[in-house]
Coordinates of C-alpha atoms in Angstrom, one line a residue:
M1 CA 16.5 105.3 0.4
S2 CA 14.9 103.1 -2.3
K3 CA 12.4 104.4 -4.9
R4 CA 9.8 102.1 -3.4
V5 CA 10.1 103.6 0.1
L6 CA 10.0 107.2 -1.4
L7 CA 6.8 106.4 -3.2
S8 CA 5.0 104.5 -0.5
A9 CA 3.0 107.5 0.7
A10 CA 1.9 108.4 -2.8
V11 CA 0.9 104.8 -3.5
S12 CA -1.1 104.6 -0.3
A13 CA -2.9 107.8 -1.2
A14 CA -3.6 106.5 -4.7
V15 CA -5.4 103.5 -3.2
T16 CA -8.1 105.7 -1.9
A17 CA -8.3 108.0 -4.9
A18 CA -11.6 108.3 -6.7
S19 CA -10.1 107.4 -10.0
W20 CA -9.1 104.0 -8.6
N21 CA -12.4 102.3 -7.8
V22 CA -12.2 98.6 -8.3
S23 CA -13.6 96.3 -5.6
A24 CA -11.2 93.8 -4.1
E25 CA -13.8 91.0 -4.4
Q26 CA -13.0 88.7 -7.3
P27 CA -15.7 86.8 -9.3
K28 CA -15.8 83.1 -9.1
G29 CA -14.1 81.2 -11.9
V30 CA -10.7 79.7 -12.4
S31 CA -7.3 80.6 -10.9
L32 CA -3.7 79.5 -11.6
E33 CA -1.3 77.7 -9.3
K34 CA 2.3 77.4 -10.3
I35 CA 3.4 73.8 -10.2
G36 CA 6.5 73.6 -12.4
R37 CA 9.2 75.8 -13.9
F38 CA 12.2 75.3 -16.2
E39 CA 15.0 77.9 -16.2
T40 CA 17.5 78.3 -19.0
G41 CA 19.6 80.7 -17.0
A42 CA 19.7 83.1 -19.9
F43 CA 18.4 86.5 -18.9
G44 CA 17.3 89.0 -21.5
E45 CA 18.4 86.7 -24.4
S46 CA 14.9 85.8 -25.8
A47 CA 15.5 82.3 -24.4
A48 CA 11.9 81.3 -23.9
E49 CA 9.4 83.0 -26.1
I50 CA 6.8 80.9 -27.9
V51 CA 5.7 77.5 -26.6
A52 CA 3.9 74.5 -28.3
Y53 CA 2.9 71.1 -27.0
D54 CA 2.8 67.5 -28.2
A55 CA 0.4 65.4 -26.3
L56 CA 1.8 62.1 -27.6
S57 CA 5.2 62.6 -26.0
S58 CA 4.1 65.0 -23.3
S59 CA 6.7 67.5 -24.6
V60 CA 6.7 71.3 -24.7
F61 CA 8.7 72.9 -27.4
V62 CA 10.2 76.3 -26.5
I63 CA 12.0 78.6 -28.9
N64 CA 15.3 80.0 -27.9
S65 CA 15.5 82.7 -30.5
N66 CA 19.0 84.1 -30.3
D67 CA 20.5 80.6 -29.8
K68 CA 18.7 79.4 -33.0
T69 CA 17.4 76.5 -31.1
V70 CA 14.1 74.9 -30.0
D71 CA 14.3 73.4 -26.5
I72 CA 12.3 70.2 -25.9
L73 CA 10.9 69.9 -22.4
D74 CA 9.6 66.6 -21.0
I75 CA 6.6 67.5 -18.8
S76 CA 5.3 64.0 -18.2
N77 CA 5.7 65.1 -14.6
P78 CA 4.6 68.7 -15.0
T79 CA 5.9 69.7 -11.6
T80 CA 9.4 68.8 -12.8
P81 CA 10.0 69.8 -16.5
V82 CA 13.2 68.3 -17.8
L83 CA 15.2 69.3 -20.9
S84 CA 15.1 66.2 -23.0
G85 CA 16.5 67.5 -26.3
S86 CA 17.1 70.5 -28.5
I87 CA 16.7 71.3 -32.1
D88 CA 19.5 73.4 -33.6
V89 CA 18.0 74.9 -36.8
S90 CA 21.4 76.2 -38.0
V91 CA 22.4 72.6 -38.7
A92 CA 19.8 72.3 -41.5
I93 CA 19.7 76.0 -42.3
P94 CA 23.2 77.5 -42.1
D95 CA 21.9 81.0 -43.1
S96 CA 19.4 81.1 -40.3
G97 CA 19.3 84.3 -38.3
G98 CA 17.0 83.2 -35.4
V99 CA 14.0 81.2 -34.5
N100 CA 10.8 83.1 -34.0
S101 CA 7.9 80.7 -33.5
V102 CA 7.0 77.0 -33.2
A103 CA 3.8 75.0 -33.6
V104 CA 3.1 71.2 -33.2
H105 CA 0.4 69.0 -34.7
E106 CA 0.2 65.2 -34.3
G107 CA 3.9 64.5 -34.2
L108 CA 5.0 67.2 -36.6
V109 CA 6.9 70.3 -35.5
A110 CA 6.9 73.5 -37.6
V111 CA 9.5 76.2 -36.8
A112 CA 9.6 79.8 -38.2
V113 CA 13.2 80.7 -39.1
E114 CA 14.3 84.1 -40.2
N115 CA 17.2 84.7 -42.6
D116 CA 20.5 86.0 -41.3
D117 CA 19.7 88.9 -43.7
K118 CA 16.4 89.9 -42.1
Q119 CA 15.1 91.5 -45.3
A120 CA 15.6 88.3 -47.3
N121 CA 13.1 85.4 -47.3
G122 CA 13.1 83.0 -44.4
W123 CA 11.8 79.5 -43.9
V124 CA 9.4 77.2 -42.1
A125 CA 11.4 74.1 -41.1
F126 CA 9.8 70.8 -40.2
Y127 CA 11.0 68.3 -37.6
S128 CA 9.7 65.2 -35.9
T129 CA 8.9 65.6 -32.2
G130 CA 12.1 63.7 -31.5
G131 CA 14.1 66.5 -33.2
S132 CA 14.9 64.9 -36.6
F133 CA 15.0 67.3 -39.5
L134 CA 12.4 66.5 -42.2
K135 CA 12.1 69.4 -44.7
R136 CA 12.4 73.2 -45.1
V137 CA 10.0 75.3 -47.1
N138 CA 10.6 78.9 -48.2
A139 CA 8.6 81.6 -46.5
G140 CA 8.6 85.4 -46.8
A141 CA 10.9 87.9 -45.0
L142 CA 11.0 87.6 -41.3
P143 CA 8.5 84.8 -40.6
D144 CA 7.4 85.9 -37.1
A145 CA 4.6 83.4 -36.2
V146 CA 3.7 79.9 -37.4
T147 CA 0.5 77.9 -36.8
F148 CA -1.2 74.7 -38.0
T149 CA -4.8 74.7 -39.1
H150 CA -7.1 72.7 -36.8
N151 CA -7.2 69.8 -39.2
G152 CA -3.4 69.8 -39.7
Q153 CA -3.6 70.1 -43.4
Y154 CA -2.0 73.5 -43.6
V155 CA 0.7 75.6 -41.9
L156 CA 0.6 79.4 -42.0
A157 CA 3.5 81.7 -41.4
A158 CA 3.1 85.5 -40.8
N159 CA 6.0 87.1 -42.6
E160 CA 6.5 90.5 -41.0
G161 CA 8.7 92.0 -43.6
E162 CA 10.4 94.6 -41.5
P163 CA 12.6 97.2 -43.3
S164 CA 16.3 97.6 -42.8
D165 CA 17.5 100.0 -40.1
D166 CA 18.2 102.7 -42.7
Y167 CA 14.8 101.9 -44.4
S168 CA 16.6 101.4 -47.8
V169 CA 15.2 97.9 -48.1
D170 CA 11.6 97.3 -47.1
P171 CA 10.3 93.8 -48.1
E172 CA 6.6 93.2 -48.5
G173 CA 4.7 91.6 -45.7
S174 CA 2.9 88.4 -46.5
V175 CA 1.4 85.2 -45.2
T176 CA 2.9 81.8 -46.4
V177 CA 0.4 79.0 -46.7
I178 CA 2.0 75.6 -46.7
D179 CA -0.1 72.6 -48.0
L180 CA 0.6 69.4 -46.2
R181 CA -2.2 67.3 -47.7
Q182 CA 0.3 65.1 -49.5
G183 CA 2.5 64.8 -46.5
V184 CA 5.3 67.0 -45.2
M185 CA 7.9 65.6 -47.7
H186 CA 5.7 66.8 -50.5
A187 CA 4.7 70.1 -48.9
T188 CA 4.1 73.1 -51.3
A189 CA 3.9 76.7 -50.4
A190 CA 1.8 79.6 -51.7
T191 CA 1.9 83.3 -50.7
A192 CA -1.0 85.4 -49.6
G193 CA 0.3 88.9 -50.4
F194 CA -1.0 92.4 -50.3
S195 CA 0.1 93.9 -53.6
A196 CA -3.6 94.1 -54.7
Y197 CA -3.9 96.9 -52.2
N198 CA -1.0 99.0 -53.5
G199 CA -3.5 101.3 -55.2
G200 CA -4.8 102.2 -51.8
A201 CA -5.6 100.5 -48.5
P202 CA -9.1 100.6 -47.0
A203 CA -9.8 103.7 -44.9
G204 CA -8.4 103.5 -41.4
V205 CA -5.7 100.9 -42.2
R206 CA -2.6 102.8 -41.1
I207 CA 0.1 103.2 -43.8
S208 CA 3.0 105.3 -42.4
G209 CA 6.4 104.0 -43.5
P210 CA 8.5 106.5 -45.5
G211 CA 8.1 105.8 -49.2
A212 CA 6.5 102.4 -48.6
S213 CA 3.8 100.8 -50.7
V214 CA 0.8 99.3 -48.9
A215 CA 2.3 95.8 -49.3
Q216 CA 5.6 96.9 -47.9
D217 CA 4.1 98.7 -45.0
L218 CA 1.8 95.9 -43.8
E219 CA 3.5 93.8 -41.2
P220 CA 1.7 90.5 -40.3
E221 CA 2.2 89.6 -36.7
F222 CA 0.1 86.7 -35.4
I223 CA -2.4 84.3 -36.8
A224 CA -5.7 82.6 -35.7
T225 CA -7.5 80.1 -37.8
S226 CA -11.2 78.9 -38.0
L227 CA -12.4 75.6 -36.6
D228 CA -13.2 74.5 -40.2
S229 CA -9.6 75.3 -41.2
K230 CA -10.8 77.5 -44.1
T231 CA -10.1 81.0 -42.8
A232 CA -7.3 82.8 -41.0
W233 CA -7.3 86.2 -39.3
V234 CA -3.9 87.9 -39.1
T235 CA -3.0 90.9 -36.9
L236 CA -1.2 93.7 -38.7
Q237 CA 0.0 95.4 -35.5
E238 CA 1.7 98.5 -36.7
N239 CA -1.1 99.0 -39.2
N240 CA -3.9 98.7 -36.6
A241 CA -5.7 96.2 -38.8
L242 CA -6.7 92.6 -39.4
A243 CA -6.1 90.7 -42.6
I244 CA -8.6 87.9 -43.5
I245 CA -7.1 85.0 -45.5
D246 CA -8.8 82.3 -47.5
I247 CA -6.5 79.4 -46.7
T248 CA -7.2 77.0 -49.5
S249 CA -6.6 79.6 -52.2
A250 CA -3.9 81.5 -50.2
T251 CA -5.5 84.9 -50.9
V252 CA -6.2 87.9 -48.8
T253 CA -10.0 88.5 -49.0
D254 CA -10.2 91.6 -46.8
L255 CA -8.3 94.2 -44.8
V256 CA -10.2 95.5 -41.7
A257 CA -9.2 98.7 -39.9
L258 CA -9.7 98.3 -36.1
G259 CA -10.3 102.0 -35.3
S260 CA -9.5 103.5 -32.0
K261 CA -10.6 103.4 -28.3
D262 CA -11.9 106.6 -26.7
H263 CA -10.1 107.0 -23.4
A264 CA -12.3 109.9 -22.6
L265 CA -15.2 107.6 -21.9
A266 CA -16.0 106.3 -18.4
G267 CA -14.4 102.9 -17.8
N268 CA -11.7 103.5 -20.5
G269 CA -9.3 105.4 -18.3
L270 CA -5.5 105.0 -18.3
D271 CA -2.6 106.1 -16.2
A272 CA -0.7 108.4 -18.6
S273 CA 2.3 109.6 -16.6
D274 CA 5.4 108.1 -15.1
R275 CA 6.1 111.4 -13.3
D276 CA 3.1 111.8 -11.0
A277 CA 4.3 109.5 -8.3
S278 CA 0.9 107.9 -8.0
I279 CA -1.6 105.6 -9.5
K280 CA -3.9 107.9 -11.5
I281 CA -6.1 105.9 -13.8
Q282 CA -8.6 108.3 -15.2
T283 CA -10.2 109.4 -18.5
W284 CA -8.2 111.6 -20.9
P285 CA -8.9 113.1 -24.3
V286 CA -6.8 110.3 -25.9
L287 CA -7.6 107.8 -28.6
G288 CA -6.0 104.4 -28.1
T289 CA -4.8 102.7 -31.3
Y290 CA -5.5 99.0 -30.7
M291 CA -2.4 97.7 -32.6
P292 CA -3.0 94.1 -31.4
D293 CA -0.2 91.5 -31.1
G294 CA -1.6 88.2 -30.1
I295 CA -4.9 86.9 -31.4
A296 CA -7.0 83.8 -30.7
A297 CA -10.2 82.4 -32.3
Y298 CA -12.9 80.5 -30.4
Q299 CA -16.5 79.6 -30.7
S300 CA -19.5 80.6 -28.7
N301 CA -23.0 79.4 -29.4
G302 CA -21.8 78.2 -32.8
E303 CA -20.3 81.6 -33.8
T304 CA -16.6 82.3 -34.2
F305 CA -15.1 85.2 -32.3
L306 CA -11.6 86.7 -32.2
I307 CA -9.8 87.9 -29.1
T308 CA -6.9 90.3 -29.5
A309 CA -4.3 91.5 -27.0
N310 CA -4.0 95.2 -27.7
E311 CA -0.3 95.8 -27.0
G312 CA 0.6 98.6 -29.4
D313 CA 4.0 99.0 -31.2
A314 CA 6.1 102.0 -32.4
R315 CA 8.4 102.0 -35.4
E316 CA 11.9 103.1 -34.5
Y317 CA 14.7 102.7 -37.0
I318 CA 18.2 103.9 -36.2
Y319 CA 21.5 103.0 -37.8
A320 CA 25.2 103.8 -37.4
A321 CA 26.5 106.5 -39.6
D322 CA 28.5 109.7 -39.2
E323 CA 26.6 113.0 -39.2
A324 CA 27.6 114.1 -42.7
T325 CA 26.5 110.8 -44.3
C326 CA 23.3 110.7 -42.2
L327 CA 22.3 114.2 -43.2
A328 CA 23.2 113.5 -46.9
T329 CA 20.5 110.8 -46.9
G330 CA 17.9 113.1 -45.7
H331 CA 17.7 111.5 -42.3
V332 CA 18.1 113.0 -38.8
F333 CA 21.3 112.7 -36.8
G334 CA 20.6 112.0 -33.1
E335 CA 22.6 111.0 -30.0
D336 CA 21.8 107.3 -30.7
G337 CA 22.7 107.4 -34.4
C338 CA 21.2 108.2 -37.7
I339 CA 17.4 108.2 -37.5
S340 CA 15.7 106.9 -40.6
H341 CA 12.2 106.7 -39.1
I342 CA 10.5 107.1 -35.7
D343 CA 6.7 107.4 -35.4
E344 CA 6.5 108.2 -31.7
T345 CA 6.8 111.5 -29.8
R346 CA 5.5 112.8 -26.5
V347 CA 2.5 115.0 -26.0
R348 CA 4.6 117.8 -24.5
S349 CA 6.7 117.8 -27.6
V350 CA 3.9 118.7 -30.0
T351 CA 1.5 121.6 -30.6
L352 CA -2.1 120.8 -29.7
D353 CA -4.9 122.5 -31.5
P354 CA -6.3 125.1 -29.1
V355 CA -9.9 124.6 -30.3
A356 CA -9.7 120.8 -29.9
F357 CA -7.8 121.1 -26.6
P358 CA -8.8 124.4 -24.9
N359 CA -6.9 123.2 -21.8
F360 CA -3.8 122.3 -23.8
A361 CA -1.5 124.0 -21.3
S362 CA -2.7 121.8 -18.4
L363 CA -2.7 118.6 -20.6
R364 CA 1.0 119.2 -21.5
A365 CA 2.0 119.0 -17.8
Q366 CA 4.3 116.0 -17.1
S367 CA 1.9 114.8 -14.4
N368 CA -1.0 114.8 -16.8
L369 CA -0.5 113.9 -20.5
G370 CA 2.9 115.6 -21.2
R371 CA 4.9 112.4 -20.8
L372 CA 2.5 110.1 -22.8
K373 CA 4.0 108.7 -25.9
M374 CA 1.8 109.3 -28.9
L375 CA 1.8 108.5 -32.7
S376 CA 3.5 111.4 -34.5
T377 CA 2.0 110.3 -37.8
E378 CA -1.7 110.5 -36.7
G379 CA -4.0 113.3 -35.4
D380 CA -3.3 116.4 -37.6
I381 CA -6.7 116.1 -39.2
D382 CA -6.6 119.4 -41.1
N383 CA -2.9 119.3 -42.0
D384 CA -2.2 122.7 -40.4
G385 CA 0.8 121.5 -38.3
D386 CA -0.9 121.0 -34.9
Y387 CA -2.6 118.0 -33.5
D388 CA -6.4 117.8 -33.4
E389 CA -6.3 114.3 -31.8
I390 CA -3.9 112.5 -29.6
H391 CA -3.4 108.9 -30.6
A392 CA -1.7 106.6 -28.1
F393 CA 0.0 103.2 -28.8
G394 CA -2.1 100.2 -27.9
A395 CA -5.3 100.2 -25.8
R396 CA -4.1 98.5 -22.6
S397 CA -6.9 95.9 -23.0
I398 CA -8.2 92.9 -24.7
S399 CA -11.0 93.1 -27.3
I400 CA -13.4 90.6 -28.8
W401 CA -14.4 91.0 -32.4
D402 CA -16.7 89.1 -34.7
T403 CA -15.2 87.5 -37.8
A404 CA -15.7 90.6 -39.9
G405 CA -13.8 92.7 -37.4
M406 CA -16.7 94.4 -35.6
Q407 CA -15.9 94.9 -31.9
V408 CA -18.3 93.3 -29.5
Y409 CA -16.3 93.8 -26.3
D410 CA -13.4 95.7 -24.8
S411 CA -12.0 95.3 -21.3
G412 CA -11.7 99.1 -20.9
D413 CA -9.3 99.9 -18.1
T414 CA -9.8 96.6 -16.3
I415 CA -6.2 95.4 -16.8
E416 CA -4.6 98.5 -15.2
Q417 CA -7.2 98.6 -12.5
Q418 CA -6.7 95.0 -11.5
T419 CA -2.9 95.1 -11.6
A420 CA -3.0 98.2 -9.4
L421 CA -5.3 96.4 -7.0
A422 CA -3.1 93.3 -6.9
D423 CA 0.2 95.0 -6.2
P424 CA 0.0 98.8 -6.0
A425 CA 3.6 99.2 -5.0
N426 CA 4.7 97.8 -8.3
F427 CA 2.0 99.2 -10.6
N428 CA 3.1 99.5 -14.3
S429 CA 6.6 98.3 -13.6
T430 CA 8.8 97.4 -16.5
N431 CA 10.0 93.8 -17.2
D432 CA 13.8 94.1 -16.7
E433 CA 14.0 96.2 -13.6
N434 CA 12.5 95.9 -10.1
D435 CA 11.9 99.0 -8.1
S436 CA 10.3 100.5 -11.2
F437 CA 6.9 101.7 -10.0
D438 CA 4.9 103.6 -12.6
D439 CA 7.7 103.3 -15.2
R440 CA 5.5 102.2 -18.1
S441 CA 2.5 104.5 -17.5
D442 CA 3.7 106.9 -20.2
D443 CA 4.3 104.1 -22.7
K444 CA 1.8 101.3 -23.1
G445 CA 1.1 100.3 -19.5
P446 CA 1.0 96.6 -18.7
E447 CA 1.2 95.7 -22.4
P448 CA -1.1 92.8 -23.0
E449 CA 0.7 90.7 -25.6
G450 CA -0.3 87.1 -25.9
V451 CA -3.7 85.5 -25.5
V452 CA -5.1 81.9 -25.6
V453 CA -8.5 80.5 -24.9
G454 CA -9.2 77.3 -22.9
K455 CA -12.3 75.5 -21.8
V456 CA -12.7 74.4 -18.2
R457 CA -15.9 72.7 -16.9
G458 CA -17.9 74.0 -19.8
R459 CA -16.8 77.6 -19.6
Q460 CA -14.3 79.4 -21.8
Y461 CA -11.5 81.5 -20.5
A462 CA -9.0 83.9 -22.1
F463 CA -5.6 83.8 -20.5
V464 CA -3.7 87.0 -21.2
G465 CA 0.1 87.6 -20.7
L466 CA 1.1 91.1 -19.5
E467 CA 4.6 91.7 -21.0
R468 CA 5.8 94.5 -18.7
V469 CA 4.5 94.2 -15.2
G470 CA 4.2 90.4 -15.7
G471 CA 1.7 87.7 -14.9
V472 CA -1.4 86.3 -16.5
M473 CA -4.9 87.8 -16.3
I474 CA -8.0 85.6 -16.9
F475 CA -11.3 86.6 -18.4
D476 CA -14.5 84.5 -18.7
V477 CA -15.4 84.9 -22.4
T478 CA -18.0 82.2 -22.5
D479 CA -20.5 84.7 -23.7
P480 CA -18.6 87.5 -25.5
L481 CA -21.3 90.1 -24.6
K482 CA -21.0 89.2 -20.9
T483 CA -17.2 88.9 -20.7
S484 CA -15.9 89.4 -17.1
Y485 CA -12.6 89.6 -15.3
V486 CA -11.8 86.5 -13.2
S487 CA -8.4 86.5 -11.7
Y488 CA -4.7 87.5 -12.0
V489 CA -1.5 85.9 -10.9
N490 CA 2.1 87.2 -11.3
N491 CA 4.9 84.8 -10.5
R492 CA 7.4 87.6 -10.0
D493 CA 9.3 88.7 -6.8
F494 CA 9.7 92.4 -6.9
S495 CA 11.8 92.3 -3.7
V496 CA 14.8 90.7 -5.5
E497 CA 17.2 93.5 -6.3
D498 CA 18.9 91.8 -9.2
V499 CA 16.2 90.7 -11.8
A500 CA 18.7 88.5 -13.5
N501 CA 18.7 86.3 -10.4
E502 CA 16.4 83.3 -10.9
D503 CA 14.7 84.2 -7.6
A504 CA 13.2 87.2 -9.3
G505 CA 10.7 84.9 -11.0
D506 CA 9.1 85.2 -14.4
L507 CA 9.7 88.3 -16.5
G508 CA 8.2 89.2 -19.8
P509 CA 5.5 86.6 -20.6
E510 CA 5.4 86.1 -24.3
G511 CA 3.8 82.9 -25.5
L512 CA 0.9 81.1 -23.7
L513 CA -0.3 77.6 -24.3
F514 CA -3.5 75.9 -22.8
I515 CA -3.4 72.1 -22.5
K516 CA -6.9 70.6 -22.1
P517 CA -7.4 67.8 -19.6
G518 CA -7.6 65.1 -22.2
D519 CA -4.1 66.0 -23.5
S520 CA -2.6 66.8 -20.2
P521 CA 0.0 64.5 -18.6
N522 CA -1.7 64.7 -15.2
G523 CA -5.3 64.9 -16.5
E524 CA -5.8 68.4 -15.4
P525 CA -6.0 71.6 -17.5
L526 CA -2.6 73.3 -17.6
L527 CA -1.3 76.7 -18.8
V528 CA 2.3 76.9 -20.0
V529 CA 3.9 80.3 -20.3
G530 CA 7.2 81.2 -22.0
N531 CA 8.9 84.2 -20.4
E532 CA 11.1 86.0 -22.8
V533 CA 13.2 88.2 -20.4
S534 CA 13.7 85.7 -17.6
G535 CA 14.3 82.8 -20.0
S536 CA 11.9 80.6 -18.0
T537 CA 9.0 78.3 -18.9
T538 CA 6.4 78.0 -16.2
I539 CA 3.6 75.5 -15.8
Y540 CA 0.4 76.4 -14.0
R541 CA -2.4 74.2 -12.9
V542 CA -5.8 75.7 -13.8
I543 CA -8.0 75.4 -10.8
N544 CA -11.8 75.6 -11.0
N545 CA -12.8 77.6 -7.9

């Protein structure tokens, strides 16, 4: 008997549980209709991650990371995207180790390329939209995201600077600012680094790597830029912070700690267990560490606001070594290899302070908080060896912040509530296995990862990709203080046994792209989604209901 059948009674019971109380009636707004899809046929190979669009040629550029290529899709007929070309970055950059991001502005394509040695500096490579190589510019270690400013005069790359598996080499994180004002062939690069903070990061900015300086520990992830092209905001995911960059001077002007979300408050619940055989979204004495991945900037009433997708991310570094060598380096030898650093554990594996958690025995139960993955480096406030706070990875939400990093909105438990309502039998499933009900509840739930903002009929909407269960959720963010849930669509068929089969649909949405009507090949607003696990690129028509 399948797991789905075994759980059917529990799921039905959960639908009527008091902790699951969302109305089935959806607000008016926009919805998505799938109209086109391109399949690479490469499952689990990072074959369709980040997407970018060139309106002049009606082309979508899709990175195929492991293949070191950028696929060019002709979407002049968006219902039938066609592979019209491919950029092989290894031709111009033989030492390339992979392609991580792509951006396009007025006929110019920028590609973030990591070095074959991940801890060495990478590049931003420039191409024409026809695929002709123009120039490469040095960037920092592991350039993970690339974006143009709105005026096209600068390109920024977020250099993550991840350490080696044995943590013996830990490059500094940084942001490369490339000046294109004299044309791409005369492009120059400057580095916005973090060494000025090596004397100490602002309170709340998480610094946790073993022996790492602040600059080494900070890991830039994603970038949003201001409408006037003067300021950039960069997510520092593992550090639970934002960096604010002055673009023209290529300097970091501030680091902003994002704080935590109180899951004990009404409306901030979460399902914390994959062993309770039910949907149990409820409040818990847990602090959600936002750790955003994607970020987007938009304007409302003349003010700039930032939207983050609060995914969360653990650090796990394991390398191959025999037990004696491993122990000689001061590391821990485990069944998967030599562990140089892991910052996650489960609640059941730690000692909870009996004063802070008088019901600690109950909380440690696997059907309650025992299975929840928590940050092992946070929460021992008085340094006495037990945990006074439980810090979880991510916040299972989107947040809206002002330009100084002050939160003005958080979606609470809306994402989990609405995915549960839409498809309770597949709640919190993972992205590479069907029949996986509740599998991700003990981790980071649906994992909101990417976010873009688009305007339709005068209203502004945030489109949010959910990396694990899949699909795109839409919020009306026209007035940040009155943000509301709008709709959700998931182009995934959970009934297909083999998820590598193309009939299983889209798995692991990563990059999202909104195409406004004036740039669209059919005159309608479109949303393009790159799905990392299924290797598919999907085109949706945005319908105004």
